[in-house]
PDB file of C-alpha atoms and ligand atoms in Angstrom:
ATOM      1  CA  UNK A   1      19.476   6.639   2.677  1.00 94.00           C
ATOM      2  CA  UNK A   2      15.969   5.828   3.472  1.00 98.00           C
ATOM      3  CA  UNK A   3      14.161   3.675   6.142  1.00 98.00           C
ATOM      4  CA  UNK A   4      11.041   1.787   5.059  1.00 98.00           C
ATOM      5  CA  UNK A   5       8.697   0.237   7.582  1.00 99.00           C
ATOM      6  CA  UNK A   6       6.148  -2.399   6.609  1.00 99.00           C
ATOM      7  CA  UNK A   7       2.955  -1.519   8.528  1.00 99.00           C
ATOM      8  CA  UNK A   8       0.841  -4.181   6.887  1.00 98.00           C
ATOM      9  CA  UNK A   9       1.017  -6.650   4.031  1.00 98.00           C
ATOM     10  CA  UNK A  10      -2.651  -7.874   3.774  1.00 98.00           C
ATOM     11  CA  UNK A  11      -5.354  -6.843   1.390  1.00 98.00           C
ATOM     12  CA  UNK A  12      -8.668  -5.279   2.415  1.00 97.00           C
ATOM     13  CA  UNK A  13      -9.992  -7.066   5.487  1.00 97.00           C
ATOM     14  CA  UNK A  14      -6.569  -8.026   6.744  1.00 98.00           C
ATOM     15  CA  UNK A  15      -5.538 -11.405   8.104  1.00 98.00           C
ATOM     16  CA  UNK A  16      -7.671 -12.485   9.955  1.00 98.00           C
ATOM     17  CA  UNK A  17     -10.650 -10.710   8.415  1.00 98.00           C
ATOM     18  CA  UNK A  18     -13.378  -9.983  10.934  1.00 98.00           C
ATOM     19  CA  UNK A  19     -15.990 -12.203   9.396  1.00 97.00           C
ATOM     20  CA  UNK A  20     -13.850 -14.860   7.686  1.00 97.00           C
ATOM     21  CA  UNK A  21     -13.572 -18.441   8.911  1.00 96.00           C
ATOM     22  CA  UNK A  22     -11.293 -19.713   6.149  1.00 96.00           C
ATOM     23  CA  UNK A  23      -8.305 -21.830   7.066  1.00 96.00           C
ATOM     24  CA  UNK A  24      -5.935 -18.908   6.793  1.00 97.00           C
ATOM     25  CA  UNK A  25      -7.917 -16.550   8.956  1.00 98.00           C
ATOM     26  CA  UNK A  26      -8.547 -19.251  11.464  1.00 97.00           C
ATOM     27  CA  UNK A  27      -4.840 -20.146  11.721  1.00 97.00           C
ATOM     28  CA  UNK A  28      -3.987 -16.437  12.101  1.00 98.00           C
ATOM     29  CA  UNK A  29      -6.591 -16.112  14.807  1.00 97.00           C
ATOM     30  CA  UNK A  30      -5.508 -19.128  16.719  1.00 96.00           C
ATOM     31  CA  UNK A  31      -1.805 -18.785  16.007  1.00 92.00           C
ATOM     32  CA  UNK A  32      -1.378 -21.909  14.031  1.00 85.00           C
ATOM     33  CA  UNK A  33       0.434 -23.097  10.889  1.00 89.00           C
ATOM     34  CA  UNK A  34       3.042 -20.342  11.129  1.00 93.00           C
ATOM     35  CA  UNK A  35       0.562 -17.917   9.782  1.00 97.00           C
ATOM     36  CA  UNK A  36       0.977 -14.539  11.414  1.00 94.00           C
ATOM     37  CA  UNK A  37      -1.604 -11.827  11.635  1.00 98.00           C
ATOM     38  CA  UNK A  38      -1.237  -8.991   9.143  1.00 98.00           C
ATOM     39  CA  UNK A  39      -2.723  -5.597   8.940  1.00 98.00           C
ATOM     40  CA  UNK A  40      -3.985  -3.965   5.757  1.00 98.00           C
ATOM     41  CA  UNK A  41      -1.362  -2.815   3.290  1.00 98.00           C
ATOM     42  CA  UNK A  42       0.652   0.286   4.043  1.00 98.00           C
ATOM     43  CA  UNK A  43       4.291   1.318   4.537  1.00 99.00           C
ATOM     44  CA  UNK A  44       6.005   4.252   6.255  1.00 99.00           C
ATOM     45  CA  UNK A  45       9.075   5.932   4.772  1.00 99.00           C
ATOM     46  CA  UNK A  46      11.671   8.185   6.358  1.00 98.00           C
ATOM     47  CA  UNK A  47      14.874   9.919   5.234  1.00 98.00           C
ATOM     48  CA  UNK A  48      16.030  10.875   8.725  1.00 97.00           C
ATOM     49  CA  UNK A  49      14.109   8.440  11.120  1.00 98.00           C
ATOM     50  CA  UNK A  50      12.487  11.340  12.846  1.00 97.00           C
ATOM     51  CA  UNK A  51       9.917  12.297  10.233  1.00 98.00           C
ATOM     52  CA  UNK A  52       7.857   9.551   8.497  1.00 98.00           C
ATOM     53  CA  UNK A  53       5.469   9.549   5.560  1.00 99.00           C
ATOM     54  CA  UNK A  54       2.746   6.912   5.185  1.00 99.00           C
ATOM     55  CA  UNK A  55       1.863   5.334   1.932  1.00 99.00           C
ATOM     56  CA  UNK A  56      -1.947   4.961   2.375  1.00 98.00           C
ATOM     57  CA  UNK A  57      -3.842   5.107   5.606  1.00 98.00           C
ATOM     58  CA  UNK A  58      -5.305   1.750   6.249  1.00 98.00           C
ATOM     59  CA  UNK A  59      -8.258   1.061   8.370  1.00 98.00           C
ATOM     60  CA  UNK A  60      -5.730  -0.541  10.862  1.00 98.00           C
ATOM     61  CA  UNK A  61      -3.683   2.662  11.198  1.00 98.00           C
ATOM     62  CA  UNK A  62      -4.337   3.136  14.885  1.00 98.00           C
ATOM     63  CA  UNK A  63      -3.059  -0.275  15.740  1.00 98.00           C
ATOM     64  CA  UNK A  64      -0.189   0.017  13.201  1.00 98.00           C
ATOM     65  CA  UNK A  65       0.930   3.227  15.006  1.00 98.00           C
ATOM     66  CA  UNK A  66       0.562   1.570  18.402  1.00 98.00           C
ATOM     67  CA  UNK A  67       2.632  -1.485  17.250  1.00 98.00           C
ATOM     68  CA  UNK A  68       5.474   0.544  15.679  1.00 98.00           C
ATOM     69  CA  UNK A  69       7.527   2.742  18.091  1.00 98.00           C
ATOM     70  CA  UNK A  70       8.999   4.595  15.147  1.00 98.00           C
ATOM     71  CA  UNK A  71       5.590   6.225  14.826  1.00 98.00           C
ATOM     72  CA  UNK A  72       5.031   7.073  18.489  1.00 98.00           C
ATOM     73  CA  UNK A  73       4.856  10.663  19.757  1.00 98.00           C
ATOM     74  CA  UNK A  74       8.387  11.785  20.780  1.00 97.00           C
ATOM     75  CA  UNK A  75       7.944  14.972  22.884  1.00 95.00           C
ATOM     76  CA  UNK A  76       5.492  17.412  24.342  1.00 95.00           C
ATOM     77  CA  UNK A  77       1.787  16.547  25.023  1.00 95.00           C
ATOM     78  CA  UNK A  78       0.689  16.253  21.514  1.00 95.00           C
ATOM     79  CA  UNK A  79       3.207  15.193  18.714  1.00 96.00           C
ATOM     80  CA  UNK A  80       3.442  12.698  15.813  1.00 97.00           C
ATOM     81  CA  UNK A  81       6.408  11.765  13.672  1.00 98.00           C
ATOM     82  CA  UNK A  82       4.006  11.254  10.840  1.00 98.00           C
ATOM     83  CA  UNK A  83       4.571  14.267   8.594  1.00 98.00           C
ATOM     84  CA  UNK A  84       2.386  13.256   5.613  1.00 98.00           C
ATOM     85  CA  UNK A  85       0.327  10.562   3.909  1.00 98.00           C
ATOM     86  CA  UNK A  86       0.440   9.713   0.229  1.00 99.00           C
ATOM     87  CA  UNK A  87      -2.672   8.058  -1.186  1.00 98.00           C
ATOM     88  CA  UNK A  88      -2.351   5.560  -4.077  1.00 98.00           C
ATOM     89  CA  UNK A  89      -6.142   5.106  -4.673  1.00 98.00           C
ATOM     90  CA  UNK A  90      -9.597   5.829  -3.100  1.00 97.00           C
ATOM     91  CA  UNK A  91     -10.233   2.270  -1.836  1.00 98.00           C
ATOM     92  CA  UNK A  92     -11.487   1.891   1.663  1.00 98.00           C
ATOM     93  CA  UNK A  93      -8.356   0.116   2.662  1.00 97.00           C
ATOM     94  CA  UNK A  94      -6.306   3.016   1.482  1.00 98.00           C
ATOM     95  CA  UNK A  95      -8.176   5.913   3.022  1.00 98.00           C
ATOM     96  CA  UNK A  96     -10.178   4.807   6.115  1.00 98.00           C
ATOM     97  CA  UNK A  97      -7.193   5.310   8.429  1.00 98.00           C
ATOM     98  CA  UNK A  98      -7.358   9.122   7.753  1.00 98.00           C
ATOM     99  CA  UNK A  99     -10.193   9.241  10.239  1.00 98.00           C
ATOM    100  CA  UNK A 100      -7.813   8.114  12.893  1.00 98.00           C
ATOM    101  CA  UNK A 101      -5.627  11.165  12.156  1.00 98.00           C
ATOM    102  CA  UNK A 102      -8.281  13.647  13.171  1.00 95.00           C
ATOM    103  CA  UNK A 103      -6.846  14.886  16.513  1.00 89.00           C
ATOM    104  CA  UNK A 104      -5.286  18.157  15.284  1.00 89.00           C
ATOM    105  CA  UNK A 105      -1.717  17.223  14.407  1.00 95.00           C
ATOM    106  CA  UNK A 106      -0.278  18.939  11.293  1.00 97.00           C
ATOM    107  CA  UNK A 107       0.492  16.818   8.179  1.00 98.00           C
ATOM    108  CA  UNK A 108       0.230  16.971   4.472  1.00 98.00           C
ATOM    109  CA  UNK A 109      -2.204  14.703   2.470  1.00 98.00           C
ATOM    110  CA  UNK A 110      -0.758  14.041  -1.014  1.00 98.00           C
ATOM    111  CA  UNK A 111      -3.245  12.435  -3.542  1.00 98.00           C
ATOM    112  CA  UNK A 112      -4.235  12.547  -7.147  1.00 97.00           C
ATOM    113  CA  UNK A 113      -7.081  15.104  -7.608  1.00 96.00           C
ATOM    114  CA  UNK A 114      -9.492  12.311  -8.489  1.00 95.00           C
ATOM    115  CA  UNK A 115      -8.983  10.876  -4.942  1.00 97.00           C
ATOM    116  CA  UNK A 116      -8.992  14.329  -3.289  1.00 97.00           C
ATOM    117  CA  UNK A 117     -12.286  14.903  -4.971  1.00 96.00           C
ATOM    118  CA  UNK A 118     -13.738  11.629  -3.493  1.00 96.00           C
ATOM    119  CA  UNK A 119     -12.565  12.932   0.024  1.00 98.00           C
ATOM    120  CA  UNK A 120     -14.250  16.355  -0.722  1.00 97.00           C
ATOM    121  CA  UNK A 121     -17.468  14.561  -1.704  1.00 96.00           C
ATOM    122  CA  UNK A 122     -17.503  12.637   1.534  1.00 97.00           C
ATOM    123  CA  UNK A 123     -17.926  15.254   4.273  1.00 97.00           C
ATOM    124  CA  UNK A 124     -16.782  12.823   7.106  1.00 98.00           C
ATOM    125  CA  UNK A 125     -13.220  13.557   5.889  1.00 98.00           C
ATOM    126  CA  UNK A 126     -13.828  17.258   6.981  1.00 97.00           C
ATOM    127  CA  UNK A 127     -12.736  16.030  10.310  1.00 97.00           C
ATOM    128  CA  UNK A 128      -9.222  16.680   8.820  1.00 97.00           C
ATOM    129  CA  UNK A 129      -9.420  20.388   9.328  1.00 93.00           C
ATOM    130  CA  UNK A 130      -7.641  22.516   6.609  1.00 93.00           C
ATOM    131  CA  UNK A 131      -6.060  24.332   9.652  1.00 95.00           C
ATOM    132  CA  UNK A 132      -3.855  21.352  10.387  1.00 96.00           C
ATOM    133  CA  UNK A 133      -4.008  19.152   7.172  1.00 98.00           C
ATOM    134  CA  UNK A 134      -2.927  20.522   3.936  1.00 97.00           C
ATOM    135  CA  UNK A 135      -4.221  18.663   0.903  1.00 98.00           C
ATOM    136  CA  UNK A 136      -1.827  18.650  -1.948  1.00 98.00           C
ATOM    137  CA  UNK A 137      -2.692  17.371  -5.447  1.00 98.00           C
ATOM    138  CA  UNK A 138      -0.278  14.938  -6.969  1.00 98.00           C
ATOM    139  CA  UNK A 139       0.376  15.535 -10.626  1.00 98.00           C
ATOM    140  CA  UNK A 140       1.504  12.510 -12.670  1.00 98.00           C
ATOM    141  CA  UNK A 141       5.092  12.275 -13.881  1.00 98.00           C
ATOM    142  CA  UNK A 142       6.173  15.439 -12.119  1.00 98.00           C
ATOM    143  CA  UNK A 143       8.673  14.803  -9.351  1.00 98.00           C
ATOM    144  CA  UNK A 144       7.850  16.678  -6.145  1.00 98.00           C
ATOM    145  CA  UNK A 145       9.513  17.018  -2.721  1.00 98.00           C
ATOM    146  CA  UNK A 146       7.849  15.840   0.428  1.00 98.00           C
ATOM    147  CA  UNK A 147       7.862  18.627   3.024  1.00 98.00           C
ATOM    148  CA  UNK A 148       7.740  18.686   6.871  1.00 97.00           C
ATOM    149  CA  UNK A 149       4.805  20.461   8.528  1.00 94.00           C
ATOM    150  CA  UNK A 150       7.145  23.434   9.250  1.00 94.00           C
ATOM    151  CA  UNK A 151       7.907  23.680   5.602  1.00 95.00           C
ATOM    152  CA  UNK A 152      11.511  22.248   5.724  1.00 97.00           C
ATOM    153  CA  UNK A 153      12.350  19.481   3.072  1.00 97.00           C
ATOM    154  CA  UNK A 154      12.060  15.896   4.280  1.00 98.00           C
ATOM    155  CA  UNK A 155      14.819  14.768   1.923  1.00 98.00           C
ATOM    156  CA  UNK A 156      12.321  12.575   0.038  1.00 98.00           C
ATOM    157  CA  UNK A 157      11.326  13.035  -3.590  1.00 98.00           C
ATOM    158  CA  UNK A 158       8.292  11.349  -5.167  1.00 99.00           C
ATOM    159  CA  UNK A 159       7.219  10.701  -8.792  1.00 98.00           C
ATOM    160  CA  UNK A 160       3.708   9.337  -9.352  1.00 98.00           C
ATOM    161  CA  UNK A 161       2.593   7.426 -12.433  1.00 98.00           C
ATOM    162  CA  UNK A 162      -0.774   5.909 -13.515  1.00 97.00           C
ATOM    163  CA  UNK A 163      -1.130   2.095 -13.248  1.00 97.00           C
ATOM    164  CA  UNK A 164      -3.984  -0.030 -14.617  1.00 96.00           C
ATOM    165  CA  UNK A 165      -6.618  -0.095 -12.018  1.00 95.00           C
ATOM    166  CA  UNK A 166     -10.350   0.709 -11.427  1.00 94.00           C
ATOM    167  CA  UNK A 167     -12.622   2.930  -9.456  1.00 94.00           C
ATOM    168  CA  UNK A 168     -13.172   2.131  -5.833  1.00 95.00           C
ATOM    169  CA  UNK A 169     -15.785  -0.575  -5.243  1.00 95.00           C
ATOM    170  CA  UNK A 170     -18.203   1.849  -3.525  1.00 95.00           C
ATOM    171  CA  UNK A 171     -18.212   4.096  -6.759  1.00 94.00           C
ATOM    172  CA  UNK A 172     -18.788   1.260  -9.149  1.00 94.00           C
ATOM    173  CA  UNK A 173     -21.930   1.664 -11.214  1.00 90.00           C
ATOM    174  CA  UNK A 174     -21.461   5.210 -12.297  1.00 84.00           C
ATOM    175  CA  UNK A 175     -20.698   6.002 -15.940  1.00 81.00           C
ATOM    176  CA  UNK A 176     -17.174   4.747 -16.768  1.00 78.00           C
ATOM    177  CA  UNK A 177     -14.647   7.480 -17.329  1.00 80.00           C
ATOM    178  CA  UNK A 178     -11.908   6.211 -19.701  1.00 75.00           C
ATOM    179  CA  UNK A 179      -9.649   9.044 -18.709  1.00 78.00           C
ATOM    180  CA  UNK A 180      -9.938   8.529 -14.991  1.00 88.00           C
ATOM    181  CA  UNK A 181      -6.721   7.998 -13.048  1.00 91.00           C
ATOM    182  CA  UNK A 182      -7.905   5.623 -10.343  1.00 93.00           C
ATOM    183  CA  UNK A 183      -4.652   4.018  -9.176  1.00 97.00           C
ATOM    184  CA  UNK A 184      -1.180   5.412  -9.075  1.00 98.00           C
ATOM    185  CA  UNK A 185       2.242   3.864  -8.458  1.00 98.00           C
ATOM    186  CA  UNK A 186       4.933   5.845  -6.624  1.00 99.00           C
ATOM    187  CA  UNK A 187       8.687   6.136  -7.090  1.00 99.00           C
ATOM    188  CA  UNK A 188      10.232   7.305  -3.781  1.00 98.00           C
ATOM    189  CA  UNK A 189      13.817   8.666  -3.725  1.00 98.00           C
ATOM    190  CA  UNK A 190      16.398  10.055  -1.465  1.00 98.00           C
ATOM    191  CA  UNK A 191      19.768  10.653  -3.235  1.00 96.00           C
ATOM    192  CA  UNK A 192      20.883   7.292  -4.691  1.00 96.00           C
ATOM    193  CA  UNK A 193      18.219   5.405  -2.699  1.00 98.00           C
ATOM    194  CA  UNK A 194      14.937   4.642  -4.347  1.00 98.00           C
ATOM    195  CA  UNK A 195      12.109   2.147  -4.430  1.00 98.00           C
ATOM    196  CA  UNK A 196       8.714   1.695  -6.167  1.00 99.00           C
ATOM    197  CA  UNK A 197       5.315   1.256  -4.576  1.00 99.00           C
ATOM    198  CA  UNK A 198       2.746  -0.529  -6.868  1.00 98.00           C
ATOM    199  CA  UNK A 199       0.561  -2.386  -4.451  1.00 97.00           C
ATOM    200  CA  UNK A 200      -2.599  -2.363  -6.713  1.00 98.00           C
ATOM    201  CA  UNK A 201      -2.092  -3.157 -10.383  1.00 98.00           C
ATOM    202  CA  UNK A 202      -4.235  -5.001 -12.942  1.00 97.00           C
ATOM    203  CA  UNK A 203      -1.544  -5.665 -15.538  1.00 97.00           C
ATOM    204  CA  UNK A 204       2.234  -5.324 -16.034  1.00 98.00           C
ATOM    205  CA  UNK A 205       2.233  -3.233 -19.230  1.00 97.00           C
ATOM    206  CA  UNK A 206       5.324  -2.811 -21.337  1.00 98.00           C
ATOM    207  CA  UNK A 207       5.577   0.804 -20.042  1.00 98.00           C
ATOM    208  CA  UNK A 208       5.446  -0.342 -16.432  1.00 98.00           C
ATOM    209  CA  UNK A 209       8.046  -3.091 -17.112  1.00 98.00           C
ATOM    210  CA  UNK A 210      10.388  -0.526 -18.657  1.00 98.00           C
ATOM    211  CA  UNK A 211       9.918   1.887 -15.715  1.00 98.00           C
ATOM    212  CA  UNK A 212      10.714  -0.763 -13.005  1.00 98.00           C
ATOM    213  CA  UNK A 213      13.658  -2.259 -14.826  1.00 98.00           C
ATOM    214  CA  UNK A 214      16.816  -1.865 -12.751  1.00 98.00           C
ATOM    215  CA  UNK A 215      14.905  -0.823  -9.647  1.00 98.00           C
ATOM    216  CA  UNK A 216      16.643  -1.828  -6.305  1.00 98.00           C
ATOM    217  CA  UNK A 217      13.261  -2.582  -4.708  1.00 98.00           C
ATOM    218  CA  UNK A 218       9.535  -2.851  -5.739  1.00 99.00           C
ATOM    219  CA  UNK A 219       6.485  -3.449  -3.568  1.00 99.00           C
ATOM    220  CA  UNK A 220       3.904  -5.046  -5.856  1.00 98.00           C
ATOM    221  CA  UNK A 221       0.305  -6.170  -5.766  1.00 98.00           C
ATOM    222  CA  UNK A 222       0.165  -9.623  -4.341  1.00 98.00           C
ATOM    223  CA  UNK A 223      -3.667  -9.925  -3.816  1.00 98.00           C
ATOM    224  CA  UNK A 224      -4.218 -13.386  -5.225  1.00 98.00           C
ATOM    225  CA  UNK A 225      -2.321 -16.579  -6.082  1.00 98.00           C
ATOM    226  CA  UNK A 226      -4.735 -17.547  -8.763  1.00 98.00           C
ATOM    227  CA  UNK A 227      -7.262 -15.262 -10.575  1.00 96.00           C
ATOM    228  CA  UNK A 228     -10.299 -17.404  -9.610  1.00 96.00           C
ATOM    229  CA  UNK A 229      -9.208 -18.553  -6.095  1.00 96.00           C
ATOM    230  CA  UNK A 230     -11.964 -16.597  -4.399  1.00 96.00           C
ATOM    231  CA  UNK A 231     -14.656 -18.268  -6.468  1.00 96.00           C
ATOM    232  CA  UNK A 232     -13.046 -21.792  -6.084  1.00 94.00           C
ATOM    233  CA  UNK A 233     -12.749 -21.214  -2.315  1.00 93.00           C
ATOM    234  CA  UNK A 234     -16.533 -20.198  -2.067  1.00 94.00           C
ATOM    235  CA  UNK A 235     -15.471 -16.740  -0.665  1.00 93.00           C
ATOM    236  CA  UNK A 236     -16.736 -14.439  -3.470  1.00 94.00           C
ATOM    237  CA  UNK A 237     -18.014 -14.392  -6.932  1.00 95.00           C
ATOM    238  CA  UNK A 238     -15.219 -12.151  -8.119  1.00 96.00           C
ATOM    239  CA  UNK A 239     -12.067 -12.870 -10.091  1.00 96.00           C
ATOM    240  CA  UNK A 240      -8.829 -10.939  -9.513  1.00 96.00           C
ATOM    241  CA  UNK A 241      -9.221  -9.419 -12.960  1.00 94.00           C
ATOM    242  CA  UNK A 242     -12.738  -8.093 -12.032  1.00 94.00           C
ATOM    243  CA  UNK A 243     -11.098  -6.388  -8.961  1.00 96.00           C
ATOM    244  CA  UNK A 244      -8.239  -5.035 -11.154  1.00 96.00           C
ATOM    245  CA  UNK A 245      -5.667  -7.172  -9.399  1.00 97.00           C
ATOM    246  CA  UNK A 246      -3.013  -9.216 -11.231  1.00 97.00           C
ATOM    247  CA  UNK A 247      -2.581 -12.774  -9.752  1.00 98.00           C
ATOM    248  CA  UNK A 248       0.758 -14.002  -8.744  1.00 98.00           C
ATOM    249  CA  UNK A 249       0.645 -17.218 -10.757  1.00 98.00           C
ATOM    250  CA  UNK A 250      -0.213 -17.870 -14.402  1.00 97.00           C
ATOM    251  CA  UNK A 251       1.142 -16.758 -17.692  1.00 96.00           C
ATOM    252  CA  UNK A 252       0.103 -13.101 -17.250  1.00 94.00           C
ATOM    253  CA  UNK A 253       0.812 -13.241 -13.506  1.00 98.00           C
ATOM    254  CA  UNK A 254       3.314 -11.177 -11.622  1.00 98.00           C
ATOM    255  CA  UNK A 255       5.800 -13.987 -11.057  1.00 98.00           C
ATOM    256  CA  UNK A 256       5.982 -14.694 -14.806  1.00 98.00           C
ATOM    257  CA  UNK A 257       5.828 -10.890 -15.771  1.00 98.00           C
ATOM    258  CA  UNK A 258       8.808  -9.969 -13.575  1.00 98.00           C
ATOM    259  CA  UNK A 259      11.007 -12.800 -14.862  1.00 98.00           C
ATOM    260  CA  UNK A 260      12.282 -10.423 -17.606  1.00 97.00           C
ATOM    261  CA  UNK A 261      12.432  -7.338 -15.294  1.00 98.00           C
ATOM    262  CA  UNK A 262      15.611  -6.799 -13.457  1.00 98.00           C
ATOM    263  CA  UNK A 263      14.605  -5.869  -9.794  1.00 98.00           C
ATOM    264  CA  UNK A 264      16.841  -6.556  -6.809  1.00 98.00           C
ATOM    265  CA  UNK A 265      14.144  -6.917  -4.184  1.00 98.00           C
ATOM    266  CA  UNK A 266      10.538  -7.849  -4.988  1.00 98.00           C
ATOM    267  CA  UNK A 267       8.102  -7.669  -2.059  1.00 99.00           C
ATOM    268  CA  UNK A 268       4.470  -8.518  -2.258  1.00 98.00           C
ATOM    269  CA  UNK A 269       1.868  -6.313  -0.529  1.00 98.00           C
ATOM    270  CA  UNK A 270      -1.931  -6.275  -0.386  1.00 98.00           C
ATOM    271  CA  UNK A 271      -2.072 -10.020  -0.058  1.00 98.00           C
ATOM    272  CA  UNK A 272      -5.703 -11.240   0.337  1.00 98.00           C
ATOM    273  CA  UNK A 273      -6.563 -13.726   3.090  1.00 97.00           C
ATOM    274  CA  UNK A 274      -7.608 -16.165   0.371  1.00 97.00           C
ATOM    275  CA  UNK A 275      -4.014 -16.440  -0.917  1.00 98.00           C
ATOM    276  CA  UNK A 276      -2.417 -19.775  -0.055  1.00 98.00           C
ATOM    277  CA  UNK A 277       1.049 -18.171  -0.143  1.00 98.00           C
ATOM    278  CA  UNK A 278       0.227 -16.952   3.479  1.00 98.00           C
ATOM    279  CA  UNK A 279       1.196 -20.549   4.499  1.00 97.00           C
ATOM    280  CA  UNK A 280       5.054 -20.385   4.987  1.00 97.00           C
ATOM    281  CA  UNK A 281       5.312 -24.010   4.022  1.00 96.00           C
ATOM    282  CA  UNK A 282       3.028 -24.077   1.017  1.00 98.00           C
ATOM    283  CA  UNK A 283       4.058 -24.981  -2.481  1.00 98.00           C
ATOM    284  CA  UNK A 284       2.817 -21.565  -3.630  1.00 98.00           C
ATOM    285  CA  UNK A 285       5.215 -19.712  -1.035  1.00 98.00           C
ATOM    286  CA  UNK A 286       8.093 -21.975  -1.990  1.00 98.00           C
ATOM    287  CA  UNK A 287       7.367 -21.061  -5.727  1.00 98.00           C
ATOM    288  CA  UNK A 288       7.354 -17.339  -5.188  1.00 98.00           C
ATOM    289  CA  UNK A 289      10.425 -17.480  -2.898  1.00 98.00           C
ATOM    290  CA  UNK A 290      12.331 -19.426  -5.595  1.00 98.00           C
ATOM    291  CA  UNK A 291      11.268 -16.759  -8.090  1.00 98.00           C
ATOM    292  CA  UNK A 292      12.964 -14.130  -5.838  1.00 98.00           C
ATOM    293  CA  UNK A 293       9.753 -12.729  -4.230  1.00 98.00           C
ATOM    294  CA  UNK A 294       9.309 -11.973  -0.460  1.00 98.00           C
ATOM    295  CA  UNK A 295       6.334 -11.669   1.929  1.00 98.00           C
ATOM    296  CA  UNK A 296       7.369  -9.704   4.915  1.00 98.00           C
ATOM    297  CA  UNK A 297       5.938  -9.779   8.442  1.00 98.00           C
ATOM    298  CA  UNK A 298       4.292  -6.557   9.693  1.00 98.00           C
ATOM    299  CA  UNK A 299       6.894  -4.382  11.523  1.00 98.00           C
ATOM    300  CA  UNK A 300       9.820  -5.303   9.243  1.00 98.00           C
ATOM    301  CA  UNK A 301      12.067  -2.330   8.665  1.00 98.00           C
ATOM    302  CA  UNK A 302      14.338  -2.001   5.608  1.00 98.00           C
ATOM    303  CA  UNK A 303      17.242   0.374   5.204  1.00 98.00           C
ATOM    304  CA  UNK A 304      17.968   1.340   1.524  1.00 96.00           C
TER     305      UNK A 304
HETATM  306  C1  MLT B   1      -9.614  -3.787  -3.665  1.00 64.26           C
HETATM  307  O1  MLT B   1      -8.387  -3.768  -3.324  1.00 64.26           O
HETATM  308  O2  MLT B   1      -9.905  -4.252  -4.800  1.00 64.26           O
HETATM  309  C2  MLT B   1     -10.609  -3.184  -2.760  1.00 64.26           C
HETATM  310  O3  MLT B   1     -10.038  -3.055  -1.518  1.00 64.26           O
HETATM  311  C3  MLT B   1     -11.761  -4.033  -2.697  1.00 64.26           C
HETATM  312  C4  MLT B   1     -12.717  -3.635  -1.659  1.00 64.26           C
HETATM  313  O4  MLT B   1     -12.856  -2.353  -1.509  1.00 64.26           O
HETATM  314  O5  MLT B   1     -13.397  -4.376  -1.047  1.00 64.26           O
HETATM  315 MN1   MN B   2      -7.716  -3.375  -1.497  1.00 64.26          MN
HETATM  316 ZN1   ZN B   3     -10.156 -15.707   5.482  1.00 64.26          ZN
END
């Protein structure tokens, strides 16, 4: 058994994004068109309801904790049910929330060594003192147990695997490293319960399709509806491909790619504020719903 709490479904910037005046962000700000506000992508997972592990620490983490009683302190003067954080890449929207967790509560930070070295190279992350925060490298394809701060097992088991991605935006421009592992996906298990977290992904490769086949639940990259929507909308010069994010629509898109992969629940995460599927009554939302995909409001809790 597992409990999974959606802390945020939006991509970098959130909905609304601080400087964005697009229709979706305006509606979210003003409360119109049924478009709710959404924090930057992250979920929390627990086997017992008492101890939680975050997948990524979004820049909205302080508010996400405040908004979700599952993550509030339970006893004593200083306490947090958050026992650990797993990072799936080094993007700002995956790591900035770590700075919120600097007040001396113990937890374990799990990340691939490429992401741990980004943290080591940025001394601001030294606010997470090694006295309280253990940094544990994630090795690909080697299942490992998540432990509680006192060393007891949490009940949760994780297997990480590489997915097509790219270096974080702020590191672009260096010499490309073809062997670099920039983005990982996660399989989280407790007994017979399991789900996958792949909230950044440039392509559904045959290997990935095979891995996900038969899964009860997958969180998947929902950044864009259409590869060039940010260009068409006048928001940015970048395509989804350029950002290593697969679009929902199109022949190579996630809706089409998953048609031949048997997955019981398919949930989009990391949905950019340019994505028309944020409109609950849009043709795009209708299309993805018909194809068996879900977009969940922040604060949704799932039992598996
Ligand atoms: C991404 O998801 O591609 C990044 O969050 C982009 C960014 O850092 O602006
Ligand atoms: Mn992002
Ligand atoms: Zn916007």
